[in-house]
Amino acid sequence: MKLRLALVLLAATIVPAMAQSGPNESMQRQACMGDAVRLCGAYIPNRDRIRDCMAAQTEQLSPSCRAVFDASVQAERSPSARR
């Protein structure tokens, strides 16, 4: 039960932390849930700290999570995302 609650909290925190106008929430959750728990579980439920933790460990992210994470960061930086 505690694991389920942790996963729900993680999903509620990591997805908005990574989402801007990049990959959709479902893609982010599917690609990064395991990495977030494995690498940054200590920061759940603080979405800013999870995002920062994952950004600091991009080399250790799974290929699918890294692709989604990079796309989210790119969307965040693009001029069209700021309009």
PDB file of N, CA and C in Angstrom:
ATOM      1  N   MET A   1       0.824  -1.193   0.000  1.00  0.00           N
ATOM      2  CA  MET A   1       0.000   0.000   0.000  1.00  0.00           C
ATOM      3  C   MET A   1       0.869   1.258   0.000  1.00  0.00           C
ATOM      4  N   LYS A   2       1.940   1.247   0.788  1.00  0.00           N
ATOM      5  CA  LYS A   2       2.823   2.404   0.831  1.00  0.00           C
ATOM      6  C   LYS A   2       3.507   2.615  -0.508  1.00  0.00           C
ATOM      7  N   LEU A   3       3.882   1.526  -1.170  1.00  0.00           N
ATOM      8  CA  LEU A   3       4.513   1.636  -2.474  1.00  0.00           C
ATOM      9  C   LEU A   3       3.543   2.246  -3.479  1.00  0.00           C
ATOM     10  N   ARG A   4       2.311   1.815  -3.445  1.00  0.00           N
ATOM     11  CA  ARG A   4       1.299   2.356  -4.353  1.00  0.00           C
ATOM     12  C   ARG A   4       1.112   3.847  -4.123  1.00  0.00           C
ATOM     13  N   LEU A   5       1.053   4.260  -2.861  1.00  0.00           N
ATOM     14  CA  LEU A   5       0.914   5.672  -2.538  1.00  0.00           C
ATOM     15  C   LEU A   5       2.131   6.454  -3.036  1.00  0.00           C
ATOM     16  N   ALA A   6       3.313   5.904  -2.850  1.00  0.00           N
ATOM     17  CA  ALA A   6       4.535   6.573  -3.312  1.00  0.00           C
ATOM     18  C   ALA A   6       4.516   6.732  -4.829  1.00  0.00           C
ATOM     19  N   LEU A   7       4.055   5.711  -5.537  1.00  0.00           N
ATOM     20  CA  LEU A   7       3.997   5.794  -6.991  1.00  0.00           C
ATOM     21  C   LEU A   7       2.974   6.821  -7.461  1.00  0.00           C
ATOM     22  N   VAL A   8       1.861   6.890  -6.778  1.00  0.00           N
ATOM     23  CA  VAL A   8       0.844   7.894  -7.125  1.00  0.00           C
ATOM     24  C   VAL A   8       1.394   9.294  -6.874  1.00  0.00           C
ATOM     25  N   LEU A   9       2.042   9.487  -5.736  1.00  0.00           N
ATOM     26  CA  LEU A   9       2.637  10.792  -5.438  1.00  0.00           C
ATOM     27  C   LEU A   9       3.723  11.141  -6.448  1.00  0.00           C
ATOM     28  N   LEU A  10       4.505  10.163  -6.818  1.00  0.00           N
ATOM     29  CA  LEU A  10       5.556  10.396  -7.800  1.00  0.00           C
ATOM     30  C   LEU A  10       4.951  10.826  -9.128  1.00  0.00           C
ATOM     31  N   ALA A  11       3.944  10.119  -9.569  1.00  0.00           N
ATOM     32  CA  ALA A  11       3.304  10.460 -10.834  1.00  0.00           C
ATOM     33  C   ALA A  11       2.732  11.867 -10.791  1.00  0.00           C
ATOM     34  N   ALA A  12       2.188  12.242  -9.654  1.00  0.00           N
ATOM     35  CA  ALA A  12       1.598  13.575  -9.508  1.00  0.00           C
ATOM     36  C   ALA A  12       2.650  14.669  -9.450  1.00  0.00           C
ATOM     37  N   THR A  13       3.880  14.313  -9.104  1.00  0.00           N
ATOM     38  CA  THR A  13       4.909  15.340  -8.972  1.00  0.00           C
ATOM     39  C   THR A  13       5.846  15.408 -10.160  1.00  0.00           C
ATOM     40  N   ILE A  14       6.263  14.274 -10.678  1.00  0.00           N
ATOM     41  CA  ILE A  14       7.262  14.306 -11.756  1.00  0.00           C
ATOM     42  C   ILE A  14       6.681  14.754 -13.076  1.00  0.00           C
ATOM     43  N   VAL A  15       5.486  14.352 -13.370  1.00  0.00           N
ATOM     44  CA  VAL A  15       4.911  14.676 -14.664  1.00  0.00           C
ATOM     45  C   VAL A  15       4.760  16.181 -14.838  1.00  0.00           C
ATOM     46  N   PRO A  16       4.135  16.899 -13.888  1.00  0.00           N
ATOM     47  CA  PRO A  16       4.066  18.352 -14.068  1.00  0.00           C
ATOM     48  C   PRO A  16       5.436  19.012 -14.043  1.00  0.00           C
ATOM     49  N   ALA A  17       6.367  18.446 -13.309  1.00  0.00           N
ATOM     50  CA  ALA A  17       7.703  19.035 -13.242  1.00  0.00           C
ATOM     51  C   ALA A  17       8.385  18.991 -14.591  1.00  0.00           C
ATOM     52  N   MET A  18       8.122  17.970 -15.370  1.00  0.00           N
ATOM     53  CA  MET A  18       8.775  17.817 -16.654  1.00  0.00           C
ATOM     54  C   MET A  18       7.944  18.387 -17.801  1.00  0.00           C
ATOM     55  N   ALA A  19       6.659  18.528 -17.585  1.00  0.00           N
ATOM     56  CA  ALA A  19       5.773  18.915 -18.680  1.00  0.00           C
ATOM     57  C   ALA A  19       5.759  20.418 -18.904  1.00  0.00           C
ATOM     58  N   GLN A  20       5.897  20.797 -20.123  1.00  0.00           N
ATOM     59  CA  GLN A  20       5.642  22.158 -20.562  1.00  0.00           C
ATOM     60  C   GLN A  20       4.788  21.975 -21.802  1.00  0.00           C
ATOM     61  N   SER A  21       5.399  21.997 -22.953  1.00  0.00           N
ATOM     62  CA  SER A  21       4.650  21.680 -24.164  1.00  0.00           C
ATOM     63  C   SER A  21       5.327  20.536 -24.904  1.00  0.00           C
ATOM     64  N   GLY A  22       6.122  19.779 -24.215  1.00  0.00           N
ATOM     65  CA  GLY A  22       6.830  18.646 -24.795  1.00  0.00           C
ATOM     66  C   GLY A  22       5.958  17.407 -24.777  1.00  0.00           C
ATOM     67  N   PRO A  23       6.563  16.257 -24.514  1.00  0.00           N
ATOM     68  CA  PRO A  23       5.824  14.993 -24.506  1.00  0.00           C
ATOM     69  C   PRO A  23       4.657  15.019 -23.522  1.00  0.00           C
ATOM     70  N   ASN A  24       3.618  14.259 -23.844  1.00  0.00           N
ATOM     71  CA  ASN A  24       2.452  14.269 -22.967  1.00  0.00           C
ATOM     72  C   ASN A  24       2.734  13.532 -21.655  1.00  0.00           C
ATOM     73  N   GLU A  25       1.864  13.733 -20.697  1.00  0.00           N
ATOM     74  CA  GLU A  25       2.058  13.196 -19.348  1.00  0.00           C
ATOM     75  C   GLU A  25       2.155  11.681 -19.322  1.00  0.00           C
ATOM     76  N   SER A  26       1.346  11.029 -20.115  1.00  0.00           N
ATOM     77  CA  SER A  26       1.366   9.572 -20.143  1.00  0.00           C
ATOM     78  C   SER A  26       2.723   9.049 -20.614  1.00  0.00           C
ATOM     79  N   MET A  27       3.274   9.688 -21.635  1.00  0.00           N
ATOM     80  CA  MET A  27       4.591   9.290 -22.144  1.00  0.00           C
ATOM     81  C   MET A  27       5.658   9.506 -21.073  1.00  0.00           C
ATOM     82  N   GLN A  28       5.593  10.630 -20.394  1.00  0.00           N
ATOM     83  CA  GLN A  28       6.579  10.933 -19.368  1.00  0.00           C
ATOM     84  C   GLN A  28       6.491   9.935 -18.219  1.00  0.00           C
ATOM     85  N   ARG A  29       5.294   9.669 -17.786  1.00  0.00           N
ATOM     86  CA  ARG A  29       5.105   8.739 -16.675  1.00  0.00           C
ATOM     87  C   ARG A  29       5.625   7.356 -17.037  1.00  0.00           C
ATOM     88  N   GLN A  30       5.260   6.890 -18.213  1.00  0.00           N
ATOM     89  CA  GLN A  30       5.670   5.562 -18.642  1.00  0.00           C
ATOM     90  C   GLN A  30       7.188   5.469 -18.783  1.00  0.00           C
ATOM     91  N   ALA A  31       7.798   6.495 -19.325  1.00  0.00           N
ATOM     92  CA  ALA A  31       9.235   6.456 -19.588  1.00  0.00           C
ATOM     93  C   ALA A  31      10.089   6.674 -18.349  1.00  0.00           C
ATOM     94  N   CYS A  32       9.601   7.463 -17.394  1.00  0.00           N
ATOM     95  CA  CYS A  32      10.481   7.930 -16.312  1.00  0.00           C
ATOM     96  C   CYS A  32      10.130   7.486 -14.899  1.00  0.00           C
ATOM     97  N   MET A  33       9.020   6.839 -14.701  1.00  0.00           N
ATOM     98  CA  MET A  33       8.621   6.462 -13.348  1.00  0.00           C
ATOM     99  C   MET A  33       9.702   5.650 -12.651  1.00  0.00           C
ATOM    100  N   GLY A  34      10.201   4.625 -13.305  1.00  0.00           N
ATOM    101  CA  GLY A  34      11.214   3.776 -12.687  1.00  0.00           C
ATOM    102  C   GLY A  34      12.488   4.524 -12.375  1.00  0.00           C
ATOM    103  N   ASP A  35      12.919   5.381 -13.301  1.00  0.00           N
ATOM    104  CA  ASP A  35      14.135   6.166 -13.075  1.00  0.00           C
ATOM    105  C   ASP A  35      13.955   7.136 -11.915  1.00  0.00           C
ATOM    106  N   ALA A  36      12.797   7.762 -11.839  1.00  0.00           N
ATOM    107  CA  ALA A  36      12.559   8.727 -10.762  1.00  0.00           C
ATOM    108  C   ALA A  36      12.593   8.037  -9.406  1.00  0.00           C
ATOM    109  N   VAL A  37      11.984   6.874  -9.308  1.00  0.00           N
ATOM    110  CA  VAL A  37      11.995   6.133  -8.046  1.00  0.00           C
ATOM    111  C   VAL A  37      13.414   5.671  -7.729  1.00  0.00           C
ATOM    112  N   ARG A  38      14.103   5.140  -8.726  1.00  0.00           N
ATOM    113  CA  ARG A  38      15.444   4.600  -8.529  1.00  0.00           C
ATOM    114  C   ARG A  38      16.461   5.675  -8.193  1.00  0.00           C
ATOM    115  N   LEU A  39      16.429   6.773  -8.906  1.00  0.00           N
ATOM    116  CA  LEU A  39      17.467   7.792  -8.752  1.00  0.00           C
ATOM    117  C   LEU A  39      17.107   8.919  -7.790  1.00  0.00           C
ATOM    118  N   CYS A  40      15.834   9.235  -7.693  1.00  0.00           N
ATOM    119  CA  CYS A  40      15.439  10.452  -6.975  1.00  0.00           C
ATOM    120  C   CYS A  40      14.297  10.229  -5.991  1.00  0.00           C
ATOM    121  N   GLY A  41      14.095   8.989  -5.590  1.00  0.00           N
ATOM    122  CA  GLY A  41      12.997   8.663  -4.694  1.00  0.00           C
ATOM    123  C   GLY A  41      13.026   9.423  -3.383  1.00  0.00           C
ATOM    124  N   ALA A  42      14.196   9.824  -2.947  1.00  0.00           N
ATOM    125  CA  ALA A  42      14.317  10.565  -1.688  1.00  0.00           C
ATOM    126  C   ALA A  42      13.641  11.929  -1.752  1.00  0.00           C
ATOM    127  N   TYR A  43      13.386  12.418  -2.958  1.00  0.00           N
ATOM    128  CA  TYR A  43      12.822  13.757  -3.114  1.00  0.00           C
ATOM    129  C   TYR A  43      11.315  13.764  -3.343  1.00  0.00           C
ATOM    130  N   ILE A  44      10.712  12.595  -3.386  1.00  0.00           N
ATOM    131  CA  ILE A  44       9.260  12.516  -3.549  1.00  0.00           C
ATOM    132  C   ILE A  44       8.617  13.098  -2.295  1.00  0.00           C
ATOM    133  N   PRO A  45       7.691  14.007  -2.359  1.00  0.00           N
ATOM    134  CA  PRO A  45       6.900  14.477  -3.494  1.00  0.00           C
ATOM    135  C   PRO A  45       7.313  15.853  -4.020  1.00  0.00           C
ATOM    136  N   ASN A  46       8.491  16.335  -3.746  1.00  0.00           N
ATOM    137  CA  ASN A  46       8.915  17.678  -4.160  1.00  0.00           C
ATOM    138  C   ASN A  46       9.294  17.676  -5.646  1.00  0.00           C
ATOM    139  N   ARG A  47       8.385  18.137  -6.493  1.00  0.00           N
ATOM    140  CA  ARG A  47       8.588  18.039  -7.941  1.00  0.00           C
ATOM    141  C   ARG A  47       9.807  18.822  -8.426  1.00  0.00           C
ATOM    142  N   ASP A  48      10.096  19.964  -7.832  1.00  0.00           N
ATOM    143  CA  ASP A  48      11.270  20.721  -8.262  1.00  0.00           C
ATOM    144  C   ASP A  48      12.557  19.962  -7.958  1.00  0.00           C
ATOM    145  N   ARG A  49      12.619  19.352  -6.799  1.00  0.00           N
ATOM    146  CA  ARG A  49      13.821  18.596  -6.433  1.00  0.00           C
ATOM    147  C   ARG A  49      13.955  17.331  -7.275  1.00  0.00           C
ATOM    148  N   ILE A  50      12.832  16.699  -7.609  1.00  0.00           N
ATOM    149  CA  ILE A  50      12.883  15.519  -8.480  1.00  0.00           C
ATOM    150  C   ILE A  50      13.415  15.923  -9.845  1.00  0.00           C
ATOM    151  N   ARG A  51      12.885  17.009 -10.403  1.00  0.00           N
ATOM    152  CA  ARG A  51      13.349  17.484 -11.707  1.00  0.00           C
ATOM    153  C   ARG A  51      14.845  17.806 -11.670  1.00  0.00           C
ATOM    154  N   ASP A  52      15.273  18.524 -10.644  1.00  0.00           N
ATOM    155  CA  ASP A  52      16.686  18.874 -10.517  1.00  0.00           C
ATOM    156  C   ASP A  52      17.562  17.635 -10.352  1.00  0.00           C
ATOM    157  N   CYS A  53      17.085  16.688  -9.564  1.00  0.00           N
ATOM    158  CA  CYS A  53      17.821  15.444  -9.342  1.00  0.00           C
ATOM    159  C   CYS A  53      17.984  14.686 -10.648  1.00  0.00           C
ATOM    160  N   MET A  54      16.902  14.578 -11.406  1.00  0.00           N
ATOM    161  CA  MET A  54      16.977  13.848 -12.670  1.00  0.00           C
ATOM    162  C   MET A  54      17.846  14.589 -13.678  1.00  0.00           C
ATOM    163  N   ALA A  55      17.772  15.901 -13.692  1.00  0.00           N
ATOM    164  CA  ALA A  55      18.601  16.693 -14.603  1.00  0.00           C
ATOM    165  C   ALA A  55      20.076  16.521 -14.275  1.00  0.00           C
ATOM    166  N   ALA A  56      20.391  16.381 -12.998  1.00  0.00           N
ATOM    167  CA  ALA A  56      21.785  16.199 -12.581  1.00  0.00           C
ATOM    168  C   ALA A  56      22.301  14.802 -12.897  1.00  0.00           C
ATOM    169  N   GLN A  57      21.396  13.873 -13.198  1.00  0.00           N
ATOM    170  CA  GLN A  57      21.796  12.487 -13.432  1.00  0.00           C
ATOM    171  C   GLN A  57      21.365  11.990 -14.805  1.00  0.00           C
ATOM    172  N   THR A  58      21.351  12.858 -15.776  1.00  0.00           N
ATOM    173  CA  THR A  58      20.848  12.464 -17.097  1.00  0.00           C
ATOM    174  C   THR A  58      21.608  11.281 -17.686  1.00  0.00           C
ATOM    175  N   GLU A  59      22.887  11.147 -17.347  1.00  0.00           N
ATOM    176  CA  GLU A  59      23.665  10.021 -17.869  1.00  0.00           C
ATOM    177  C   GLU A  59      23.147   8.683 -17.350  1.00  0.00           C
ATOM    178  N   GLN A  60      22.497   8.701 -16.202  1.00  0.00           N
ATOM    179  CA  GLN A  60      22.005   7.467 -15.592  1.00  0.00           C
ATOM    180  C   GLN A  60      20.548   7.166 -15.931  1.00  0.00           C
ATOM    181  N   LEU A  61      19.885   8.072 -16.642  1.00  0.00           N
ATOM    182  CA  LEU A  61      18.497   7.834 -17.019  1.00  0.00           C
ATOM    183  C   LEU A  61      18.438   6.755 -18.094  1.00  0.00           C
ATOM    184  N   SER A  62      17.355   6.009 -18.095  1.00  0.00           N
ATOM    185  CA  SER A  62      17.148   5.029 -19.159  1.00  0.00           C
ATOM    186  C   SER A  62      17.031   5.790 -20.487  1.00  0.00           C
ATOM    187  N   PRO A  63      17.323   5.130 -21.593  1.00  0.00           N
ATOM    188  CA  PRO A  63      17.241   5.822 -22.890  1.00  0.00           C
ATOM    189  C   PRO A  63      15.865   6.439 -23.159  1.00  0.00           C
ATOM    190  N   SER A  64      14.803   5.728 -22.818  1.00  0.00           N
ATOM    191  CA  SER A  64      13.465   6.272 -23.080  1.00  0.00           C
ATOM    192  C   SER A  64      13.176   7.479 -22.197  1.00  0.00           C
ATOM    193  N   CYS A  65      13.575   7.433 -20.941  1.00  0.00           N
ATOM    194  CA  CYS A  65      13.356   8.571 -20.053  1.00  0.00           C
ATOM    195  C   CYS A  65      14.217   9.753 -20.490  1.00  0.00           C
ATOM    196  N   ARG A  66      15.454   9.485 -20.859  1.00  0.00           N
ATOM    197  CA  ARG A  66      16.330  10.574 -21.293  1.00  0.00           C
ATOM    198  C   ARG A  66      15.739  11.286 -22.507  1.00  0.00           C
ATOM    199  N   ALA A  67      15.182  10.525 -23.436  1.00  0.00           N
ATOM    200  CA  ALA A  67      14.578  11.125 -24.629  1.00  0.00           C
ATOM    201  C   ALA A  67      13.402  12.018 -24.253  1.00  0.00           C
ATOM    202  N   VAL A  68      12.538  11.540 -23.358  1.00  0.00           N
ATOM    203  CA  VAL A  68      11.385  12.322 -22.925  1.00  0.00           C
ATOM    204  C   VAL A  68      11.839  13.537 -22.120  1.00  0.00           C
ATOM    205  N   PHE A  69      12.808  13.337 -21.242  1.00  0.00           N
ATOM    206  CA  PHE A  69      13.320  14.420 -20.407  1.00  0.00           C
ATOM    207  C   PHE A  69      13.954  15.494 -21.276  1.00  0.00           C
ATOM    208  N   ASP A  70      14.773  15.087 -22.231  1.00  0.00           N
ATOM    209  CA  ASP A  70      15.413  16.045 -23.136  1.00  0.00           C
ATOM    210  C   ASP A  70      14.380  16.804 -23.956  1.00  0.00           C
ATOM    211  N   ALA A  71      13.352  16.119 -24.431  1.00  0.00           N
ATOM    212  CA  ALA A  71      12.299  16.776 -25.205  1.00  0.00           C
ATOM    213  C   ALA A  71      11.552  17.792 -24.354  1.00  0.00           C
ATOM    214  N   SER A  72      11.319  17.470 -23.089  1.00  0.00           N
ATOM    215  CA  SER A  72      10.638  18.400 -22.191  1.00  0.00           C
ATOM    216  C   SER A  72      11.489  19.633 -21.927  1.00  0.00           C
ATOM    217  N   VAL A  73      12.771  19.413 -21.704  1.00  0.00           N
ATOM    218  CA  VAL A  73      13.687  20.535 -21.470  1.00  0.00           C
ATOM    219  C   VAL A  73      13.759  21.404 -22.726  1.00  0.00           C
ATOM    220  N   GLN A  74      13.834  20.773 -23.876  1.00  0.00           N
ATOM    221  CA  GLN A  74      13.901  21.509 -25.139  1.00  0.00           C
ATOM    222  C   GLN A  74      12.630  22.342 -25.332  1.00  0.00           C
ATOM    223  N   ALA A  75      11.477  21.766 -25.053  1.00  0.00           N
ATOM    224  CA  ALA A  75      10.214  22.490 -25.203  1.00  0.00           C
ATOM    225  C   ALA A  75      10.159  23.669 -24.239  1.00  0.00           C
ATOM    226  N   GLU A  76      10.708  23.479 -23.051  1.00  0.00           N
ATOM    227  CA  GLU A  76      10.735  24.541 -22.044  1.00  0.00           C
ATOM    228  C   GLU A  76      11.581  25.714 -22.516  1.00  0.00           C
ATOM    229  N   ARG A  77      12.648  25.422 -23.242  1.00  0.00           N
ATOM    230  CA  ARG A  77      13.581  26.459 -23.697  1.00  0.00           C
ATOM    231  C   ARG A  77      13.174  27.123 -24.999  1.00  0.00           C
ATOM    232  N   SER A  78      12.305  26.476 -25.760  1.00  0.00           N
ATOM    233  CA  SER A  78      11.977  27.013 -27.078  1.00  0.00           C
ATOM    234  C   SER A  78      11.175  28.306 -26.949  1.00  0.00           C
ATOM    235  N   PRO A  79      11.428  29.271 -27.822  1.00  0.00           N
ATOM    236  CA  PRO A  79      10.715  30.554 -27.764  1.00  0.00           C
ATOM    237  C   PRO A  79       9.208  30.395 -27.921  1.00  0.00           C
ATOM    238  N   SER A  80       8.756  29.426 -28.708  1.00  0.00           N
ATOM    239  CA  SER A  80       7.313  29.247 -28.896  1.00  0.00           C
ATOM    240  C   SER A  80       6.629  28.746 -27.639  1.00  0.00           C
ATOM    241  N   ALA A  81       7.361  28.077 -26.744  1.00  0.00           N
ATOM    242  CA  ALA A  81       6.769  27.577 -25.504  1.00  0.00           C
ATOM    243  C   ALA A  81       6.541  28.712 -24.510  1.00  0.00           C
ATOM    244  N   ARG A  82       7.194  29.825 -24.706  1.00  0.00           N
ATOM    245  CA  ARG A  82       7.078  30.939 -23.761  1.00  0.00           C
ATOM    246  C   ARG A  82       5.957  31.903 -24.099  1.00  0.00           C
ATOM    247  N   ARG A  83       5.342  31.741 -25.226  1.00  0.00           N
ATOM    248  CA  ARG A  83       4.286  32.672 -25.655  1.00  0.00           C
ATOM    249  C   ARG A  83       3.040  32.506 -24.885  1.00  0.00           C
TER     250      ARG A  83
END
